XYZ file of C-alpha atoms in Angstrom:
572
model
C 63.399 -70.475 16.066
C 61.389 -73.480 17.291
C 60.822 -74.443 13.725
C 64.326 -74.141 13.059
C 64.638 -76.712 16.282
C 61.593 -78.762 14.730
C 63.924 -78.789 11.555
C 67.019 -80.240 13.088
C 65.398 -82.645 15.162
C 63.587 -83.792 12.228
C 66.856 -84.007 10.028
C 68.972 -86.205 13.048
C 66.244 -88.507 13.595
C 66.490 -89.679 9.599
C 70.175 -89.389 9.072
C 70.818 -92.935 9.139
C 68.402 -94.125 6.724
C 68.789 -94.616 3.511
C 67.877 -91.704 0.427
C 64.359 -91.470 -0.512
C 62.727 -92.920 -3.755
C 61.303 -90.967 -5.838
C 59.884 -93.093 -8.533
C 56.814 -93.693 -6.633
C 54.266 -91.071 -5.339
C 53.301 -93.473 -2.798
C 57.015 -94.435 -1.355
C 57.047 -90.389 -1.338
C 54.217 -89.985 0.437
C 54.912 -92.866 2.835
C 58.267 -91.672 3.722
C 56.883 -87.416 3.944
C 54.784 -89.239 6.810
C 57.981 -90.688 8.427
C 60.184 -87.663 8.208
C 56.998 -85.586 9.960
C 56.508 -83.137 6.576
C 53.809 -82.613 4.561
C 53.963 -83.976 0.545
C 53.231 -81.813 -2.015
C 51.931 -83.644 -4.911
C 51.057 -81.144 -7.696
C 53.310 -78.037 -8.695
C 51.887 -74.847 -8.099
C 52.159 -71.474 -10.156
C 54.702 -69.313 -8.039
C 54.883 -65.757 -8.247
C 58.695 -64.337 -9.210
C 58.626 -62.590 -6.368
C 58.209 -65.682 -4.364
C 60.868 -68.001 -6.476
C 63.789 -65.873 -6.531
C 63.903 -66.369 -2.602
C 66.390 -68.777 -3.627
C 68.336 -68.137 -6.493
C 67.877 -70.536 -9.583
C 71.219 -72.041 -9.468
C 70.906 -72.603 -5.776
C 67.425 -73.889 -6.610
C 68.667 -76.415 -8.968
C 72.280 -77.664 -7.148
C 70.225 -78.392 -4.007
C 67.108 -79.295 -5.194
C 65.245 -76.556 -3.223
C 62.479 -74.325 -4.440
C 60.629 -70.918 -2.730
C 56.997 -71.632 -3.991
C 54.301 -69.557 -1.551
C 55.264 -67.033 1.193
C 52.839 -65.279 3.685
C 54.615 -62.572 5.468
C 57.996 -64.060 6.926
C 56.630 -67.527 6.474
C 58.499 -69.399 3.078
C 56.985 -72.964 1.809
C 60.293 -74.651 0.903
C 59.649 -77.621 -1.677
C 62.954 -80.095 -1.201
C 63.480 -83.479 -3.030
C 65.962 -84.915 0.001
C 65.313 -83.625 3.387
C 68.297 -85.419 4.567
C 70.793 -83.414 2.331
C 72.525 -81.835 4.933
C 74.176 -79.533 2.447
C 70.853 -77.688 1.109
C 69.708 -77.287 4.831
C 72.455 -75.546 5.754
C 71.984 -73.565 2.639
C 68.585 -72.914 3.858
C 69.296 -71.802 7.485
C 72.042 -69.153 5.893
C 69.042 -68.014 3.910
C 66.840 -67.786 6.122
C 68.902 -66.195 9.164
C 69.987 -62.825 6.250
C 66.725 -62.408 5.222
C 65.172 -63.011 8.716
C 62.739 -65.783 7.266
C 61.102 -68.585 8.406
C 61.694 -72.070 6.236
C 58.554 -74.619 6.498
C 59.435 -77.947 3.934
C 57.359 -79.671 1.749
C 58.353 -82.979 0.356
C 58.011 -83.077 -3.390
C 58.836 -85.606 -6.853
C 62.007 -85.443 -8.827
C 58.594 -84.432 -11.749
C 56.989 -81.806 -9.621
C 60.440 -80.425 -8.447
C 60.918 -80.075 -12.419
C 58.051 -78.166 -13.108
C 58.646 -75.996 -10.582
C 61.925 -75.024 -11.545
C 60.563 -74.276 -15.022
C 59.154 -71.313 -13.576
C 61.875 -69.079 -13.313
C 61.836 -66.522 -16.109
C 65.350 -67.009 -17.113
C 64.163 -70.281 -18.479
C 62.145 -68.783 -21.330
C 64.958 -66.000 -21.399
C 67.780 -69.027 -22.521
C 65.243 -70.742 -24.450
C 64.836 -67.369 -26.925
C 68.871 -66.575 -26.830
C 69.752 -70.321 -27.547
C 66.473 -70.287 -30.091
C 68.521 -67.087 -31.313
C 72.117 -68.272 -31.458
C 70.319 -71.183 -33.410
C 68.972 -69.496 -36.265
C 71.888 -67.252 -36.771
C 74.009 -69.796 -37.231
C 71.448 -71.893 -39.605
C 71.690 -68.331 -41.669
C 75.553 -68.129 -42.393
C 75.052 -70.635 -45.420
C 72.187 -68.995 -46.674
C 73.133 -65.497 -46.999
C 73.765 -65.800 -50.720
C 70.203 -67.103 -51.619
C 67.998 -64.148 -53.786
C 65.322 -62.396 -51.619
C 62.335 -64.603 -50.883
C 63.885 -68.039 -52.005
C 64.749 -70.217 -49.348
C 66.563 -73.812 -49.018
C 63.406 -75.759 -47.749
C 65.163 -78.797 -46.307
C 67.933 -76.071 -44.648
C 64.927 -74.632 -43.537
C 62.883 -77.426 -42.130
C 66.047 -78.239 -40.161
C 66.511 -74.852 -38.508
C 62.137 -74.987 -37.860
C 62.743 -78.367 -36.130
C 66.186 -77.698 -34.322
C 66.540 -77.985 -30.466
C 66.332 -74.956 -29.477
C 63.206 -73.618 -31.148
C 61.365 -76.632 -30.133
C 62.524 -75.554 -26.462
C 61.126 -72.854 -26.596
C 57.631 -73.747 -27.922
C 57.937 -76.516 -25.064
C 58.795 -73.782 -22.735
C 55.445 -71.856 -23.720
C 53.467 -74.581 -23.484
C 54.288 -75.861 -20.309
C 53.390 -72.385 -19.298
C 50.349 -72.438 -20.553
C 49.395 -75.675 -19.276
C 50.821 -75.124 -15.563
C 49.204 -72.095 -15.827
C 45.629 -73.483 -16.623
C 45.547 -71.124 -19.735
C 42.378 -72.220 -22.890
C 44.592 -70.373 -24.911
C 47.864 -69.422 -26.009
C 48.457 -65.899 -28.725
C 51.355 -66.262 -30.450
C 51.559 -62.671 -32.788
C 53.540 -59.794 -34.224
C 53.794 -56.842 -32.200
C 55.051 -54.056 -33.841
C 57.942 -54.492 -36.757
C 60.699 -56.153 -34.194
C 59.244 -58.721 -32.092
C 56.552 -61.493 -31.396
C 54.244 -61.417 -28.540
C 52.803 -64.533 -26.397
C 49.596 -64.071 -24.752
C 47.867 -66.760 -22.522
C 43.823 -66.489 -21.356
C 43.548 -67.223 -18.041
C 39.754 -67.200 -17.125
C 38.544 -65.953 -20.261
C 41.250 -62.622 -19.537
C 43.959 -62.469 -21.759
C 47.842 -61.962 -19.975
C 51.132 -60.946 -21.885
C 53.046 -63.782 -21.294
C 56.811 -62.780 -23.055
C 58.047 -60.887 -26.020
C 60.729 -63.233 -28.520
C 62.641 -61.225 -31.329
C 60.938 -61.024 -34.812
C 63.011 -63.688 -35.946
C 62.623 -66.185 -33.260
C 58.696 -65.846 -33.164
C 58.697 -66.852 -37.138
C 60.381 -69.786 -36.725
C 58.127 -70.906 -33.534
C 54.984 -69.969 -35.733
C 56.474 -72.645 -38.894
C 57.079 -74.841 -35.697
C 53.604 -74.998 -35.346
C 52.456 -75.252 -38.634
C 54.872 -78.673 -38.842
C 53.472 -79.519 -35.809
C 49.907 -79.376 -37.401
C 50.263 -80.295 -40.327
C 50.062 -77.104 -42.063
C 52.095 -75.751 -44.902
C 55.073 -73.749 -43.889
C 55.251 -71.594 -47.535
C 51.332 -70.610 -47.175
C 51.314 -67.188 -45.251
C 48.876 -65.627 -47.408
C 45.410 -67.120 -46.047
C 44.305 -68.816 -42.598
C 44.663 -72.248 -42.411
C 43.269 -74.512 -39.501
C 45.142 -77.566 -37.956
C 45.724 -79.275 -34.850
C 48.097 -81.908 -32.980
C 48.633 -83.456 -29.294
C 50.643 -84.180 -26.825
C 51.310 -86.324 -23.661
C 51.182 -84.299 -20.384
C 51.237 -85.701 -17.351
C 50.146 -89.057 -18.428
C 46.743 -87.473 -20.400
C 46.602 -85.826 -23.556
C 46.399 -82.615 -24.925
C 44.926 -81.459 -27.569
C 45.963 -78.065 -29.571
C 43.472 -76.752 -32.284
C 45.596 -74.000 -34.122
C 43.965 -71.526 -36.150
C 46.710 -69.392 -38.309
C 45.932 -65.735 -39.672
C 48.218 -63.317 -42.098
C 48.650 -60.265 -40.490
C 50.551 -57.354 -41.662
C 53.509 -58.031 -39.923
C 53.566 -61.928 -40.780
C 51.171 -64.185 -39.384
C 49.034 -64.623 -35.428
C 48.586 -68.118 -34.359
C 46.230 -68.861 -31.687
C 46.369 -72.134 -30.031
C 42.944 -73.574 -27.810
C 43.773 -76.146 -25.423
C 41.771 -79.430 -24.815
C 42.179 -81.375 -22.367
C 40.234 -84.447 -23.938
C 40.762 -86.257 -20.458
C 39.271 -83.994 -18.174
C 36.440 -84.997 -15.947
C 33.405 -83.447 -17.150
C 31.925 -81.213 -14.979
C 28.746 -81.555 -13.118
C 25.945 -78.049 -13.307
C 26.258 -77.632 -9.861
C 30.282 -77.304 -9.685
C 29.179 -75.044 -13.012
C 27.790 -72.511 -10.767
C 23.713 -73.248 -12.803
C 21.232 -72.394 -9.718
C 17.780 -71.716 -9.018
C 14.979 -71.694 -11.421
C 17.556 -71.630 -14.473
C 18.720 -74.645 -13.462
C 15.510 -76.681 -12.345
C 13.863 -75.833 -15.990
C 17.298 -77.485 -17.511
C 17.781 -80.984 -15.356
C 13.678 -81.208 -16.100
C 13.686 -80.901 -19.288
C 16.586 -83.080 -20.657
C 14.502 -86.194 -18.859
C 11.883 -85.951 -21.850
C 12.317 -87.921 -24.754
C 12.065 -85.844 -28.064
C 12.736 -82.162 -28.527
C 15.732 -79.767 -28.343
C 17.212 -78.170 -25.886
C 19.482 -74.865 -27.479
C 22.583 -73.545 -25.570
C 23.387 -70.233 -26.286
C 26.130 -67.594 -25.893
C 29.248 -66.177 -27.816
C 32.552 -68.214 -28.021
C 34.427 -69.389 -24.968
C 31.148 -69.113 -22.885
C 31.129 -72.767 -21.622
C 27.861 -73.506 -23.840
C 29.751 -76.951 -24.851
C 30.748 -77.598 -21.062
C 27.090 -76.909 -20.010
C 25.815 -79.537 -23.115
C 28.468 -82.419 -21.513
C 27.364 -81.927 -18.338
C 23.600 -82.447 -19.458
C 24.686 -85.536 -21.189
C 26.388 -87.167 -18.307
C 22.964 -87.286 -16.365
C 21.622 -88.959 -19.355
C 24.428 -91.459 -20.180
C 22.583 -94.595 -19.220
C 23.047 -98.270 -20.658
C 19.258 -98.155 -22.033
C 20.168 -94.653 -24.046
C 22.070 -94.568 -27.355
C 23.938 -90.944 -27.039
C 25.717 -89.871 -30.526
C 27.740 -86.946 -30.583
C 28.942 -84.582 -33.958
C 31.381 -81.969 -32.390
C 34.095 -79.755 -34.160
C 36.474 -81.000 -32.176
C 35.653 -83.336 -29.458
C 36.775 -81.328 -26.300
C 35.864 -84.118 -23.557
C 35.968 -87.778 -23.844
C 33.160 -89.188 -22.061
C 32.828 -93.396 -21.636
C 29.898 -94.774 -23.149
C 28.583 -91.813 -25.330
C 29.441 -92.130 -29.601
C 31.181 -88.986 -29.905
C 32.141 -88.297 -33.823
C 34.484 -85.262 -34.746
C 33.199 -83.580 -37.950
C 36.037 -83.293 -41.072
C 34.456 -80.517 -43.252
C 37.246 -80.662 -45.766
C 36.143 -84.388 -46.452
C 32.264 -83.054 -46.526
C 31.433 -84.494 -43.203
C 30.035 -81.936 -41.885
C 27.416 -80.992 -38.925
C 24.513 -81.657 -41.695
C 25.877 -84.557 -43.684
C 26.591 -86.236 -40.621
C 23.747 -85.254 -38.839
C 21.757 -87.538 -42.173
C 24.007 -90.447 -41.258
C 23.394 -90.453 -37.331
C 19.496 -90.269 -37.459
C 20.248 -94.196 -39.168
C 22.258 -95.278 -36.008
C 19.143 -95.549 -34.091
C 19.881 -93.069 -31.533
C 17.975 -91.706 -28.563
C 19.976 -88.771 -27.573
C 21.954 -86.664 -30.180
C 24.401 -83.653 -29.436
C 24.618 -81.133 -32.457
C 27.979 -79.005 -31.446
C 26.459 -75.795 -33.571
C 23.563 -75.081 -35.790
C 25.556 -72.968 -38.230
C 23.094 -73.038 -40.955
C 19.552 -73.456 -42.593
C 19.762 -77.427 -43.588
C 21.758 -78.496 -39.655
C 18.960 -76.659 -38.272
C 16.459 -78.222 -40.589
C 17.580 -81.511 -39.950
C 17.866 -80.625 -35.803
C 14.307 -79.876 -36.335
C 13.129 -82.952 -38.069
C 15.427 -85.289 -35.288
C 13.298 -83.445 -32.806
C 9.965 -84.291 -34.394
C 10.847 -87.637 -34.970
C 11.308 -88.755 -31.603
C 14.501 -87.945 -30.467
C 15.988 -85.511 -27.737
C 18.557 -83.164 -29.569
C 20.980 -80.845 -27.713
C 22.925 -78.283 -29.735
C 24.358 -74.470 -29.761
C 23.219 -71.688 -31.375
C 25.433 -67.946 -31.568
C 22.845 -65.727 -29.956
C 23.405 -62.641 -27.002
C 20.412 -63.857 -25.394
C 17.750 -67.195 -25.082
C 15.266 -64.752 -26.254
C 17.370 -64.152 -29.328
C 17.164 -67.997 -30.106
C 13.900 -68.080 -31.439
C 13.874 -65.076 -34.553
C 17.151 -66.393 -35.265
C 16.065 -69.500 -36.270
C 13.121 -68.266 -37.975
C 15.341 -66.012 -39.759
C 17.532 -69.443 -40.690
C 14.056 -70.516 -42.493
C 12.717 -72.617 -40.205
C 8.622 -72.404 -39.772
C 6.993 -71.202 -36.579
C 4.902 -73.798 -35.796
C 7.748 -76.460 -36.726
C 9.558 -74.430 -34.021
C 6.836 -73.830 -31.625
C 6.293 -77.751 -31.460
C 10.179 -79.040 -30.806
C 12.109 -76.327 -28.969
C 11.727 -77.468 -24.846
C 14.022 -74.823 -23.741
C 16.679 -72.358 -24.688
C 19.741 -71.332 -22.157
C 22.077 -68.531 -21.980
C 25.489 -68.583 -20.337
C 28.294 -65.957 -20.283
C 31.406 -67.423 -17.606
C 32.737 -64.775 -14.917
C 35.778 -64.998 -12.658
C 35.610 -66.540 -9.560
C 36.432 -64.747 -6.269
C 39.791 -66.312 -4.729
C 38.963 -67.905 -1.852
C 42.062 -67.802 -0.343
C 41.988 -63.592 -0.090
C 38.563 -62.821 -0.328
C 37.262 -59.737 1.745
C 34.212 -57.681 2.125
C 33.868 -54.322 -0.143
C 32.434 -51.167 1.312
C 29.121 -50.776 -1.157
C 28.166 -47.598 -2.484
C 24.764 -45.664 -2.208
C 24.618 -45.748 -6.233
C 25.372 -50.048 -6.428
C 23.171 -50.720 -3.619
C 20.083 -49.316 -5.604
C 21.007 -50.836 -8.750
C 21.443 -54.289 -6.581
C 17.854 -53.244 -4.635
C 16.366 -52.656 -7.580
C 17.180 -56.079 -9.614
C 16.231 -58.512 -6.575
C 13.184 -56.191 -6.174
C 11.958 -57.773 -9.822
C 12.914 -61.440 -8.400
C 10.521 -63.378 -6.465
C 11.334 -64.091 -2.820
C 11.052 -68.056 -3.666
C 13.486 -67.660 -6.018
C 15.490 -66.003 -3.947
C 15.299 -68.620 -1.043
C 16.299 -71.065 -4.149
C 19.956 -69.340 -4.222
C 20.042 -70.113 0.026
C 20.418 -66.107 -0.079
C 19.916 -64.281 3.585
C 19.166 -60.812 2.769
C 17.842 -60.069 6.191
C 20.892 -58.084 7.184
C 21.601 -56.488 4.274
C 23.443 -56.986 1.205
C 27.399 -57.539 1.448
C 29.842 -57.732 -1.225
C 33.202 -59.347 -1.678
C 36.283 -59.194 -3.770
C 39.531 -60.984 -4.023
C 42.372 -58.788 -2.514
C 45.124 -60.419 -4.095
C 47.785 -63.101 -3.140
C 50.332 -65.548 -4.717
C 47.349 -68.610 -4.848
C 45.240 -66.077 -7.473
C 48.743 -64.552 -8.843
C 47.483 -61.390 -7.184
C 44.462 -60.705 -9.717
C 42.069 -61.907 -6.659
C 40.367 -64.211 -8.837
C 40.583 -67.748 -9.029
C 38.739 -69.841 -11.707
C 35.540 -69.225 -13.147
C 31.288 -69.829 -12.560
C 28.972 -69.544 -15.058
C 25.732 -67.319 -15.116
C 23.040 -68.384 -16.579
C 19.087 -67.508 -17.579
C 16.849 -70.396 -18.862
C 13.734 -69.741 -21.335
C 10.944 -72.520 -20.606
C 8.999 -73.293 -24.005
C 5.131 -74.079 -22.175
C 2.267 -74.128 -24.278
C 1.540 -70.419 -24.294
C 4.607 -69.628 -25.377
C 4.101 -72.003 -28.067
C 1.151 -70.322 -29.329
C 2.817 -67.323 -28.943
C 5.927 -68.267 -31.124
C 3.102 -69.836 -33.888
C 0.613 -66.725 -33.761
C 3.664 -63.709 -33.635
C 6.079 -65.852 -36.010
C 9.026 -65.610 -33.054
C 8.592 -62.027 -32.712
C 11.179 -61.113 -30.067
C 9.300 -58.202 -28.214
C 6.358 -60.666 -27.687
C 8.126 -63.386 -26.278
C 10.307 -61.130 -24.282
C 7.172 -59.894 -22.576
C 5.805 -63.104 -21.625
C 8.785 -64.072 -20.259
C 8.909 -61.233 -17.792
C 5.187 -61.494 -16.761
C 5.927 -64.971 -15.841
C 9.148 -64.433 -14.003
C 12.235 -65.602 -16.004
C 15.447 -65.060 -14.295
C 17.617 -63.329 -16.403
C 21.243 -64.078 -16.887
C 21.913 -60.222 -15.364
C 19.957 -61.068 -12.826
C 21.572 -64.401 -11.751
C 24.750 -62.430 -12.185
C 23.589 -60.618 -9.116
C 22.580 -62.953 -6.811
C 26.100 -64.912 -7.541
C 27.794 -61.077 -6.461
C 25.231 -61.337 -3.154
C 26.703 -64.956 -2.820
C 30.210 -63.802 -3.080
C 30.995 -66.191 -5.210
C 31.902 -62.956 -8.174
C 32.038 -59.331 -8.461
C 29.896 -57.044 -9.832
C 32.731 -55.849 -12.319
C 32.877 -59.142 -13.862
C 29.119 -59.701 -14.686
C 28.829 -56.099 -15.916
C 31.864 -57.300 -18.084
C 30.288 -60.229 -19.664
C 26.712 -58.644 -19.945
C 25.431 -55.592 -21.739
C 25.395 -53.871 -18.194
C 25.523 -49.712 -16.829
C 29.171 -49.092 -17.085
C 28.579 -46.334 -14.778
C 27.970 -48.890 -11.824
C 30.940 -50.815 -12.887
C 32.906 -47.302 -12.835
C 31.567 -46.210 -9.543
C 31.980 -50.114 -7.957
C 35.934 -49.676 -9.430
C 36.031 -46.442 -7.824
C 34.865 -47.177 -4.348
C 37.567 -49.915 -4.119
C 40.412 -47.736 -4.735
């Protein structure tokens, strides 16, 4: 009741001034400060649960949204605290569903957002996408099968409604910090839209057959792709404004038997890069990295399968180095982050500029610092080699499961020991697990057959290394897990940190890669007499820090599914 009280007073004091301006997130914030609420300046992703607190046609007459509840406490977003109308609206509420209302000043923008959120927006979107394409139909039902009226049929691709509804997804998938967005057939009736979230993919909504064509050709317009072509891939991409920063979309197409998948990965070209530590990179991983990217010539491999952060880990290596006195050229397919003061060029294979044609062309714009995005093939890594020898410091990806891996691999690409043995500085591995939520994180009974599996990997660590990880393991070892609430959408995880192993290239190993032509078994054994940190094992100390779970770097790694099991069982 007292905020209730709080509420009125609040409202009474401000009834004579004059409506608030929303144009301006600092008049907003200036007047929250006045009125004695807090501002809320992004738009959150609310749980259904949470939203239909207030019905959407309430929601949108009164400009009130339901966006986080804990218990009988509601977080009431509200564009006008002073309309008297939506309070009462809100105290009727709040009094039959014995609830308590806190407000949050928000943007006419934010409010927007938030309202896109309720389900029966994507819902209309489909039937009106529907309704649509139906009536786009009637003239055509006389055409022979397969023949269609391509300007009839451009229209209908680019009417309201199906462009709606791809907006619809997207904003989604954007508010929902999604990398990427599955658009496929499922089954012979309808189309399916997936988003991963965290590297996890998450059934998003299900569109009739019909509808889920004509947002795929959508696409393809979008891209720059041909419409008619269903019967190989094709590769595209286009942009948007979002927020005031751009998006990019690179859209890969696939036939399928049902029609055609396309997936969609999101780049957001004007994202801060981020720095190793925020990364999660720790320890002696990380000290053999930020070392090693200070010398002048040699290369530096990230490794890792797709969607491991290799790229992100590569960016954030080249912001240390992005000095005036260094000349840092870039060939990337695409250009995921725009970084100030680094060259970055985007590779166009269809026009022959590719990794090793313009890899030729760099090495003549004097550089000092040069980011490969992949070594795909004998001549890139050649010429990655020959960058390396010649004085520069080269930074690149390679598809490997392990830094150990790195080494036969390019031996097996044709490259020479020796050549090898003298460039390569150091080779990383990286796999990205789920973050704990921090907001519902809780300590996990541990059981007998997990706590020797976790004894016996820090009993191969030294205990320096594990004093570099500010790990206590003087009373024990605790674990932690996300138990679930509307900030994490219930999956008790929240964003992701990388593990990560680091394999130091020192003069024995040299010889060793010259003398045993990269044999894999010999390397691998010198790199557990002198102590490498695996990526398993870093995994492990990140579960000790609670920063992950042991599920999720079993998940990513080629780990005992039987601890997994047994970890899964003990928290049911």
């Amino acid at each position: 009741m007292e905020k209730k009280n709080t509420l009125k007073k609040n409202v009474a004091s401000t009834a004579s001034k004059s409506s608030l301006v929303h144009s301006d997130s600092d008049e907003i914030l200036k007047r929250a400060k006045e009125l004695g609420i807090p501002y809320l300046q992004d738009a959150p992703t609310i749980i259904s649960e949470t939203l239909n607190i207030i019905s959407e046609d309430i929601a949108k007459q009164n400009k009130i949204v339901a966006f986080e509840a804990s218990g009988a406490n509601v977080k009431i977003a509200i564009i006008d605290p002073q309309n008297t109308n939506a309070l009462n609206i809100l105290r009727f509420i709040s009094e039959k569903k014995k609830l308590e209302f806190d407000l949050y000043l928000v943007s006419e923008g934010v409010f927007q957002k938030m309202i896109e959120q309720y389900e029966g927006g994507a819902e209309r979107a489909i039937e009106e996408a529907m309704d649509s394409l139906q009536m786009e139909s009637i003239g055509d039902m006389n055409l022979p099968a397969g023949e269609e009226d391509d300007s009839k049929a451009n229209d209908s691709l680019q009417s309201a409604p199906v462009t709606k509804l791809l907006s619809v997804v997207i904003r989604h998938a954007i508010d929902g910090k999604a990398s990427d967005i599955h658009i496929e057939p499922y089954g012979a009736k309808e189309y399916r839209v997936r988003f991963r979230v965290d590297g996890v993919l998450y059934a998003s909504l299900s569109i009739p057959k019909e509808v889920g064509r004509a947002v795929v050709s959508r696409i393809k317009i979008l891209s720059n792709l041909k419409i008619d072509e269903k019967r190989k891939p094709q590769d595209g991409r286009f942009k948007i404004k979002e927020d005031g920063h751009s998006v990019d979309f690179r859209v890969s197409t696939l036939p399928v038997i049902d029609g055609e998948k396309v997936v969609l990965r999101l780049l957001d070209t004007g994202s801060k890069v981020i720095d190793l530590e925020s990364m999660g990179l720790m320890g002696s991983g990380r000290e053999i990295l930020t070392r090693n990217i200070k010398e002048p010539f040699g290369i530096i491999l990230m490794t890792g399968p797709t969607g491991s952060g290799k790229s992100t880990t590569l960016y954030a290596c080249l912001d240390i180095l992005n000095k005036e006195e260094r000349n840092i050229i870039t060939l990337e397919d695409p250009v995921e982050y725009s970084i100030s003061g680094i060259n970055q060029s985007q590779i166009n294979p269809e026009i022959g500029y590719t990794f090793a044609s313009g890899l030729r062309s760099i090495l003549r714009q004097d550089p000092n610092v040069i980011m490969v995005g992949e070594i795909r093939d004998n001549e890139t890594a050649e010429l990655t080699i020959h960058a390396a020898l010649t004085g520069h410091l080269v930074v690149s990806t390679l598809h490997t499961n392990s830094s150990i891996g790195a080494v036969p691999r390019l031996i097996d690409m044709g490259i020479e020991a020796f050549l090898l043995a003298s460039s390569l500085r150091v080779v990383g591995a990286q796999r990205l697990v789920r973050r704990i939520c921090s907001d519902c994180k809780e300590e996990v009974k541990i059981s007998p057959a997990v706590s020797g599996y976790i004894h016996e990997q820090i009993d191969k660590m030294s205990k320096g290394e594990i004093e570099k990880y500010k790990l206590n393991l003087e009373d024990g070892v605790h674990m932690y897990k996300g138990k679930g609430c509307e900030s994490c959408g219930n999956s008790g995880y929240k964003g992701r940190v990388a593990i990560f192993e680091a394999l130091e290239i020192d003069k024995e190993m040299k010889e060793i890669i010259s003398e045993h032509n990269g044999s894999e078994t010999a390397v691998q054994e010198y790199a557990n007499k002198q102590g490498m940190v695996t990526i398993k094992q870093d995994g492990v100390l990140k579960v000790l820090l609670g920063l992950t779970t042991l599920e999720e770097v079993e998940r990513v790694t080629e780990g005992s599914k039987n601890v997994g099991g047994e970890m899964e069982d003990d928290k049911g």
